[in-house]
Coordinates of C-alpha atoms in Angstrom, one line a residue:
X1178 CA -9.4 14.2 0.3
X1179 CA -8.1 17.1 -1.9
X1180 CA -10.0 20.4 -2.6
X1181 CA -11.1 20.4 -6.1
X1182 CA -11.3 24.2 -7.5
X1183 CA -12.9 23.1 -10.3
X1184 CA -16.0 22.3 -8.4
X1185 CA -16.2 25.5 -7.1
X1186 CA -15.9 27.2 -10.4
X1187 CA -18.8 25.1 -11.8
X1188 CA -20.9 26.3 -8.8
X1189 CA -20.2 29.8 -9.9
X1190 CA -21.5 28.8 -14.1
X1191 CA -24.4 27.4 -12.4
X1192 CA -25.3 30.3 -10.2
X1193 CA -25.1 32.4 -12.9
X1194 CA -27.1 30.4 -15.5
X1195 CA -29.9 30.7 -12.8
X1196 CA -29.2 34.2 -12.5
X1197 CA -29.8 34.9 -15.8
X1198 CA -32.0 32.2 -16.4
X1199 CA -35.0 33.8 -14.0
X1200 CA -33.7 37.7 -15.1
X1201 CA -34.0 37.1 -19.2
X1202 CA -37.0 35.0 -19.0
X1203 CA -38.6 33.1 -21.3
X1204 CA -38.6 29.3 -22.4
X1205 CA -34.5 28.8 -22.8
X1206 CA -33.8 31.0 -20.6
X1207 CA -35.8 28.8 -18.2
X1208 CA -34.4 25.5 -19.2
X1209 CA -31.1 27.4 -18.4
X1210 CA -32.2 28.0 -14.9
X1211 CA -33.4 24.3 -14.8
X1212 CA -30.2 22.6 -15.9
X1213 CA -28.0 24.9 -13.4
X1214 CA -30.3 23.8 -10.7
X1215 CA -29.4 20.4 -11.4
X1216 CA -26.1 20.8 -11.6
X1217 CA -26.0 21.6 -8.3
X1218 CA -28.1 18.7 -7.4
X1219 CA -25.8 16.0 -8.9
X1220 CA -22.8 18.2 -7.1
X1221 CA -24.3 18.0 -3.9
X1222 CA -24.8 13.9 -4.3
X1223 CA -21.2 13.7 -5.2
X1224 CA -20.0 15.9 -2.4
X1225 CA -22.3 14.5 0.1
X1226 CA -21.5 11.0 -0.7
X1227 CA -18.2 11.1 -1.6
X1228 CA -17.2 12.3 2.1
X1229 CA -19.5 10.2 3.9
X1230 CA -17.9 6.7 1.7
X1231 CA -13.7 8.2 2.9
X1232 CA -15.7 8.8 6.3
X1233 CA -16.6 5.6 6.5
X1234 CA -13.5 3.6 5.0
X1235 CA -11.1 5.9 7.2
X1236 CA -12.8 4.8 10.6
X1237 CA -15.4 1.6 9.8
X1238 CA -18.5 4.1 10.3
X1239 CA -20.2 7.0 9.0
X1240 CA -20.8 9.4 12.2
X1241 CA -24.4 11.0 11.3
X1242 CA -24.1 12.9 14.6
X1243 CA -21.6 15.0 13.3
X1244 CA -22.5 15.1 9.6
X1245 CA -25.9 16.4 10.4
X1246 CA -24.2 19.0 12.5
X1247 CA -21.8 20.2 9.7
X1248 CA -25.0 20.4 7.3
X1249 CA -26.8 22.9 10.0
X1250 CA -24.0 24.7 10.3
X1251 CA -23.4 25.2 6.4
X1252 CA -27.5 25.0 5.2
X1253 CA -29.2 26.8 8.1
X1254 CA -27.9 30.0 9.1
X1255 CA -28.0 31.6 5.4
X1256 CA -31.3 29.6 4.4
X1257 CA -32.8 31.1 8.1
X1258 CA -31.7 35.0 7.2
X1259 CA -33.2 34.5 3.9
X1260 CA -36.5 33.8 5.6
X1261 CA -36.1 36.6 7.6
X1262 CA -35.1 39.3 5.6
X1263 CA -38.0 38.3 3.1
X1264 CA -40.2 38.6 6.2
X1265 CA -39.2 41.8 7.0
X1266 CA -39.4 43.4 3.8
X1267 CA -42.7 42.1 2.7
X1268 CA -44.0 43.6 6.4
X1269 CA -42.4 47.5 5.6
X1270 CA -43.0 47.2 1.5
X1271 CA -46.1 45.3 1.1
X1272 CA -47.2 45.0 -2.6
X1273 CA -44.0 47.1 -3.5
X1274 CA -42.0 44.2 -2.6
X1275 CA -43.9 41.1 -3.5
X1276 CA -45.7 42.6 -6.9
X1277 CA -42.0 41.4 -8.9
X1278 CA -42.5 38.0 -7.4
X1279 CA -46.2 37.8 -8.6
X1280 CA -47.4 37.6 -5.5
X1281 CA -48.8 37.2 -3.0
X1282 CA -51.3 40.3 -1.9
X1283 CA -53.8 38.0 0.3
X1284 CA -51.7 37.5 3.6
X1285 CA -51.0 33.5 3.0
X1286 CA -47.1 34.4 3.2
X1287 CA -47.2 35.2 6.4
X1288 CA -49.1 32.0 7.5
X1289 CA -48.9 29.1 5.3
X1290 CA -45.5 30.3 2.9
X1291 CA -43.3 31.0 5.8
X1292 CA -44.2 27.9 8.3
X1293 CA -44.0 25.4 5.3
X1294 CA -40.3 27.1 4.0
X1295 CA -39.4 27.3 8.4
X1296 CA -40.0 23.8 8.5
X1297 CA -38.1 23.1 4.6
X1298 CA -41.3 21.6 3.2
X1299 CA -42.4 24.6 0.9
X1300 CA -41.5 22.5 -2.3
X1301 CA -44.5 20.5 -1.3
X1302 CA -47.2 23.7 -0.3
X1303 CA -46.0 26.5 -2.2
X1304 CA -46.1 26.4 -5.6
X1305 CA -49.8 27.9 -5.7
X1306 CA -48.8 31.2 -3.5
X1307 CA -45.6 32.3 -5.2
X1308 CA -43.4 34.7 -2.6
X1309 CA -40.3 35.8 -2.3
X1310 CA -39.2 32.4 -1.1
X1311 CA -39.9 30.4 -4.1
X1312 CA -36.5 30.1 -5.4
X1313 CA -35.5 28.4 -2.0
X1314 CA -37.7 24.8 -3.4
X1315 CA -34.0 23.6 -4.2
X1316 CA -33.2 23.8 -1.1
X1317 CA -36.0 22.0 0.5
X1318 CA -35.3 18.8 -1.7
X1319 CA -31.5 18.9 -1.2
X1320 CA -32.3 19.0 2.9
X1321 CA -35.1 15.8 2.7
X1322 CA -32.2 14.2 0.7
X1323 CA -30.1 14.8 3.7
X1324 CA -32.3 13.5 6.0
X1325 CA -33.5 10.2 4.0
X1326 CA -30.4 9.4 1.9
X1327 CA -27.1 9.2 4.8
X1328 CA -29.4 6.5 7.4
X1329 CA -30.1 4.3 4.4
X1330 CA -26.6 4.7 3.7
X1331 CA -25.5 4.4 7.8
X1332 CA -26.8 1.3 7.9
X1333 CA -26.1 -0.7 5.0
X1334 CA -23.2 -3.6 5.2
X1335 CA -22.6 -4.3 1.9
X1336 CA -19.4 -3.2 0.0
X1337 CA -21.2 -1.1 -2.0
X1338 CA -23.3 0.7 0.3
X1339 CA -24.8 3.3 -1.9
X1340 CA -26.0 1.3 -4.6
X1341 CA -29.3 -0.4 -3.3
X1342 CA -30.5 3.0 -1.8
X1343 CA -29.7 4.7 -4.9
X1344 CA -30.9 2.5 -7.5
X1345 CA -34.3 2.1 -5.0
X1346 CA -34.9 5.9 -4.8
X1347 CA -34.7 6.4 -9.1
X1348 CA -37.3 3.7 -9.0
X1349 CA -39.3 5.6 -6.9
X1350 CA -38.6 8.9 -9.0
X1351 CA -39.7 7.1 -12.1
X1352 CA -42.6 5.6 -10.3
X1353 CA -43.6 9.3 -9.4
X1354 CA -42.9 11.0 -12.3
X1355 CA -44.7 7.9 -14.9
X1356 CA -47.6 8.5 -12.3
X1357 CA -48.1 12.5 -12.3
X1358 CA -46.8 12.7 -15.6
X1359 CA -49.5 10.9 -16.8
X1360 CA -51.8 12.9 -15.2
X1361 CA -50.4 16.2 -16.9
X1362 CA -49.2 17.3 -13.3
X1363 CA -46.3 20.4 -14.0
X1364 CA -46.0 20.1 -10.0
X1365 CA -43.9 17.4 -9.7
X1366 CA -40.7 19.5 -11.3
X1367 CA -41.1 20.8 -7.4
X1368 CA -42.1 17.0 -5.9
X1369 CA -38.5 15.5 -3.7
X1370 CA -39.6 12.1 -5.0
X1371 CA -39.6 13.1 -8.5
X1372 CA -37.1 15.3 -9.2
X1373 CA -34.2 13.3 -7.1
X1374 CA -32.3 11.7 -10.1
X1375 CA -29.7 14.1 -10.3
X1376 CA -28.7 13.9 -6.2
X1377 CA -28.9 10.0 -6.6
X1378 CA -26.5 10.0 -9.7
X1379 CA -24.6 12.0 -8.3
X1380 CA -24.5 9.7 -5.1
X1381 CA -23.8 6.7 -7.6
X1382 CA -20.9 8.7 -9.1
X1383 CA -18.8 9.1 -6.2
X1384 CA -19.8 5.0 -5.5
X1385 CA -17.8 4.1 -8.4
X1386 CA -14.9 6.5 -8.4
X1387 CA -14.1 5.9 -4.9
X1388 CA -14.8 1.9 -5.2
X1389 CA -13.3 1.7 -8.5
X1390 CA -9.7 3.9 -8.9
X1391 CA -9.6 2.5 -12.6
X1392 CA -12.7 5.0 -13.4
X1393 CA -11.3 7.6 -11.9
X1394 CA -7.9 7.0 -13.9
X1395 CA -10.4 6.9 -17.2
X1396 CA -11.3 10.2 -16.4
X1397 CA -8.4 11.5 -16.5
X1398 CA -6.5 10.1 -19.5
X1399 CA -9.9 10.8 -21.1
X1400 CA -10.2 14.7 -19.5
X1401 CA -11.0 16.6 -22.8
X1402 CA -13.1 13.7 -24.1
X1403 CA -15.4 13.5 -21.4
X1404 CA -15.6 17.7 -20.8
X1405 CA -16.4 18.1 -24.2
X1406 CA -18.9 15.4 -24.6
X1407 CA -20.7 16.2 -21.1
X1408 CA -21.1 19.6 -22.8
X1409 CA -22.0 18.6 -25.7
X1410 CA -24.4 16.7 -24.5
X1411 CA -25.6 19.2 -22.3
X1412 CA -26.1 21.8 -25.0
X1413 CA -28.3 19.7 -26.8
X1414 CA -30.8 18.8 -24.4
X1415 CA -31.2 22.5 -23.6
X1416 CA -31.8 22.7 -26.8
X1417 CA -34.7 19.9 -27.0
X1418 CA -35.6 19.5 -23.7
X1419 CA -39.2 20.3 -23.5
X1420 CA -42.4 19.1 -25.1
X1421 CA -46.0 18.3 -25.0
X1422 CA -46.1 14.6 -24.2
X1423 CA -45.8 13.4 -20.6
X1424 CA -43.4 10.4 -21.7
X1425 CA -41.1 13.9 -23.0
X1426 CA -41.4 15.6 -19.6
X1427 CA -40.8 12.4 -17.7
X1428 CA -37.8 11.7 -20.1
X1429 CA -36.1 15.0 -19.9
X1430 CA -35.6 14.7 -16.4
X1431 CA -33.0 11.8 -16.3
X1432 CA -31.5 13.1 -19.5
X1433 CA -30.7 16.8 -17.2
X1434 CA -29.4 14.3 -14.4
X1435 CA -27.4 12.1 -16.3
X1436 CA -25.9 15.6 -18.1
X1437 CA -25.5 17.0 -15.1
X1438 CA -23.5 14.3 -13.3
X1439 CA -21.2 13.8 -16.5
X1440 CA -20.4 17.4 -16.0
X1441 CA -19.4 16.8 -12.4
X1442 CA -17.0 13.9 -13.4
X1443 CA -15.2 15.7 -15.5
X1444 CA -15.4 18.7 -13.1
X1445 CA -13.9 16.4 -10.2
X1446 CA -11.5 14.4 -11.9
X1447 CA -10.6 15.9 -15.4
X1448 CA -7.7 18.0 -16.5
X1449 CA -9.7 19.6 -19.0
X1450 CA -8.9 22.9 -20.5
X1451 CA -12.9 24.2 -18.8
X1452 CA -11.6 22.1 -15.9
X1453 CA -8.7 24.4 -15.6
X1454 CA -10.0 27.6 -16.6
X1455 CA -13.5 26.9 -13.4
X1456 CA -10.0 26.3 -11.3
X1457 CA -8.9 29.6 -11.6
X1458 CA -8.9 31.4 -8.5
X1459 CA -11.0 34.1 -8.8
X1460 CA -13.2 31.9 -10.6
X1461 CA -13.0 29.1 -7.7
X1462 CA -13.5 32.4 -4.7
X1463 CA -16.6 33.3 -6.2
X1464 CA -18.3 30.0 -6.8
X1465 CA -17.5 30.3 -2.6
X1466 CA -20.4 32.8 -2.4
X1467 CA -23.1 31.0 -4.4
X1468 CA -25.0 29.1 -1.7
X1469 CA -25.2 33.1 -0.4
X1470 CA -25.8 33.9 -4.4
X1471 CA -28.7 31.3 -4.5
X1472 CA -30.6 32.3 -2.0
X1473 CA -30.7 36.1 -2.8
X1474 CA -30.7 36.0 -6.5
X1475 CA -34.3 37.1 -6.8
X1476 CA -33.7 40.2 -4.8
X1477 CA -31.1 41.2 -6.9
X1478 CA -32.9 39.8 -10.4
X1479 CA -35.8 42.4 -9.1
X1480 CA -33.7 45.1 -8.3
X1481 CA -32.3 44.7 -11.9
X1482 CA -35.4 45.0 -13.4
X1483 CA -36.7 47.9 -11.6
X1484 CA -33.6 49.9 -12.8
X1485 CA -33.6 49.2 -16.6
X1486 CA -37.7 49.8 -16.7
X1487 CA -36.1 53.5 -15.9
X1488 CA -33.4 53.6 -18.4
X1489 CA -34.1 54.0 -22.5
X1490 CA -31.8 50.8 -23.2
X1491 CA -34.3 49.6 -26.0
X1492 CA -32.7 46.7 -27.8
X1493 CA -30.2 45.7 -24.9
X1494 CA -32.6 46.2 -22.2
X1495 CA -32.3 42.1 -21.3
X1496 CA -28.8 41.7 -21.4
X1497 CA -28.7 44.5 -19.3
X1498 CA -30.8 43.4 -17.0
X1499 CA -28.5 39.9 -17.0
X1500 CA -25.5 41.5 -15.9
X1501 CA -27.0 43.9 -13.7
X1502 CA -28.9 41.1 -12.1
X1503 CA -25.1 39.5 -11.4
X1504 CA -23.7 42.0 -10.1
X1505 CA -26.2 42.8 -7.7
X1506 CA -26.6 39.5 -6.9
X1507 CA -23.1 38.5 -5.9
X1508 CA -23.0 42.4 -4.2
X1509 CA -25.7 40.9 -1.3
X1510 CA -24.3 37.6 -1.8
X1511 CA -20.6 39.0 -0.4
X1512 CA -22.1 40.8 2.6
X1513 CA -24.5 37.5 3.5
X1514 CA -21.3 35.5 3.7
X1515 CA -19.6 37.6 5.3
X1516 CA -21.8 38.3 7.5
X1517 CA -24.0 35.3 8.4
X1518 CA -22.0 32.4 6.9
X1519 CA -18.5 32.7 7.6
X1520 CA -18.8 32.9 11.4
X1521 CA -20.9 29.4 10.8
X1522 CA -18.3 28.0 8.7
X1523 CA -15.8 28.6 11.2
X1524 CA -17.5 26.7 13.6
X1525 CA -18.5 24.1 11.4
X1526 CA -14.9 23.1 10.6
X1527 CA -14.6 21.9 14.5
X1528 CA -17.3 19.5 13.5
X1529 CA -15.6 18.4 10.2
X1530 CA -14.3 14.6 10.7
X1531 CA -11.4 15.0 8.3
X1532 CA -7.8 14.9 9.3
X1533 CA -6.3 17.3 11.3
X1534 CA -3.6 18.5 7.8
X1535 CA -6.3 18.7 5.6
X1536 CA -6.1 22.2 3.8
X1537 CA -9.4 24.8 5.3
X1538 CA -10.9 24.9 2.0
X1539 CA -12.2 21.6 1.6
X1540 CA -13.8 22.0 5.4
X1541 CA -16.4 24.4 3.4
X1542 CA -16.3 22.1 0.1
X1543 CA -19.2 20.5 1.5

């Protein structure tokens, strides 16, 4: 299996359109954040699945043992520091610190917020007591996938082992989303069940291109094709997505997914001239610090906005705060990596079942 730069440049886009997504605000900006987020969903699903299928056609079997202990390794020590450092500073700052996050002044984040984001349920229990660790719902979902998605996949026997687990858990998402959607329930955007399509497409993508070489080779005689019309594509629902009727909000979610995987594709296998330029190195370094990026964003986003309240910017005051919020974001998200992660990362290569030439990069792809 080959490290794909690409894949790490399109981490980098997508940390940055949440960046700026959560520090311009306002209704695009926030379908901007939304589509970034599941970007990253679909690219996990690929990733995820795509090892676990060579895993499993290299030596008969996929070894959850040591794929669980690869995830812990990669997920747990940032996602743990995270928790701690927002503990920490809403214990010294109080109000000072939780006022940008609107919220909360009552004493629930110290009971309820940080035991259900400790325990990687706070998708589920949080959304009424916002906190410092709200941006961290992602990450809830993306764990529960790990922990329900690779058994159902262990212990199929078919040929095609990812395609009945798949195709059951976007039945369920639908099922969900019809159900709350119908009820005018905003909370599912946050619910695992219902906002799974892009993990599971992206699962069903890396199905077919490692089952079937001949899509793959489509791909890539097809590279600027498929990049432009995946952003295409893209660009237009982020332009429509949205609206008042629950059949539109339960819609819009599959579009995103299906969007976000066809970006992913052409990410993974095209030759694109965007496929090329993500591959660029710097470009492909930094998309290494955005799991870091992710889960400090907000610290930096609220840093940004407490320095241009000070500063007479007027009319450029929110692209200001945009690139500010960047910078500072990537700043802490340099000295968590280098600090918290890379030591894990070390260690999580010995658990890495790959073969013993494969290049160090792709041991941290995952």
């Amino acid at each position: 299996m080959r490290h794909v730069p690409a894949l790490d440049g399109l981490r980098l886009v997508c940390c940055v359109a949440v960046i700026a997504g959560h520090a311009a605000w306002g209704p695009f900006a926030g379908r901007v954040a939304s589509f970034g987020v599941d970007v990253f969903f679909a690219l996990s699903g690929y990733l995820i699945t795509a090892l676990l299928l060579r895993e499993r056609a290299r030596t008969g079997a996929a070894d959850l043992r040591a794929f669980y202990m690869r995830r812990a390794l990669r997920i747990l020590p940032a996602y743990y520091a995270s928790i701690a450092a927002a503990f920490l500073l809403t214990w010294m700052l109080g109000d000072a610190f939780t006022t940008p996050f609107r919220g909360p002044s009552d004493g629930r984040f110290f009971t309820t917020t940080l035991a259900s984001y400790a325990f990687m349920v706070g998708n589920w229990t949080d959304a009424a007591v916002p906190s410092p660790l709200g941006v961290m719902w992602s990450v809830c979902i993306e764990e529960q996938f790990y922990v329900l998605f690779p058994p159902t996949f262990a212990l199929a026997t078919r040929r095609l082992p990812v395609v009945v687990p798949a195709i059951a858990g976007l039945a369920i998402a639908w099922a969900c989303r019809t159900y709350f959607a119908s009820r005018g329930d905003t909370e599912l955007y946050r619910n695992t069940f219902a906002h799974s399509d892009g993990l599971l497409l992206g699962a069903l993508l890396a199905q077919a291109t490692e089952s079937q070489s001949r899509i793959r080779a489509w791909i890539e005689r097809n590279a600027r094709g498929v990049e432009l019309g995946a952003i295409a594509a893209s660009a237009l629902l982020l332009i429509l997505r949205g609206g008042a009727s629950p059949f539109a909000y339960w819609a819009s979610f599959f579009a995103s997914a299906i969007c976000a995987t066809a970006i992913v594709a052409a990410m993974a296998f095209g030759r694109g001239p965007i496929a090329r330029a993500l591959a660029w190195r710097p470009i492909a370094w930094a998309g290494t610090l955005t799991y870091a990026g992710y889960l400090v964003h907000m610290y930096g986003v609220t840093a940004a906005f407490g320095i241009t309240r000070r500063l007479p910017l007027g009319a450029i005051e929110v692209p200001a705060r945009v690139v500010a919020s960047i910078a500072l974001t990537f700043a802490l998200a340099y000295v968590a990596h280098v600090a918290v992660e890379r030591p894990f990362l070390r260690r999580k290569a010995k658990h890495a079942s790959l073969p013993p030439h494969a290049p160090a990069a792709l041991r941290c792809t995952e």
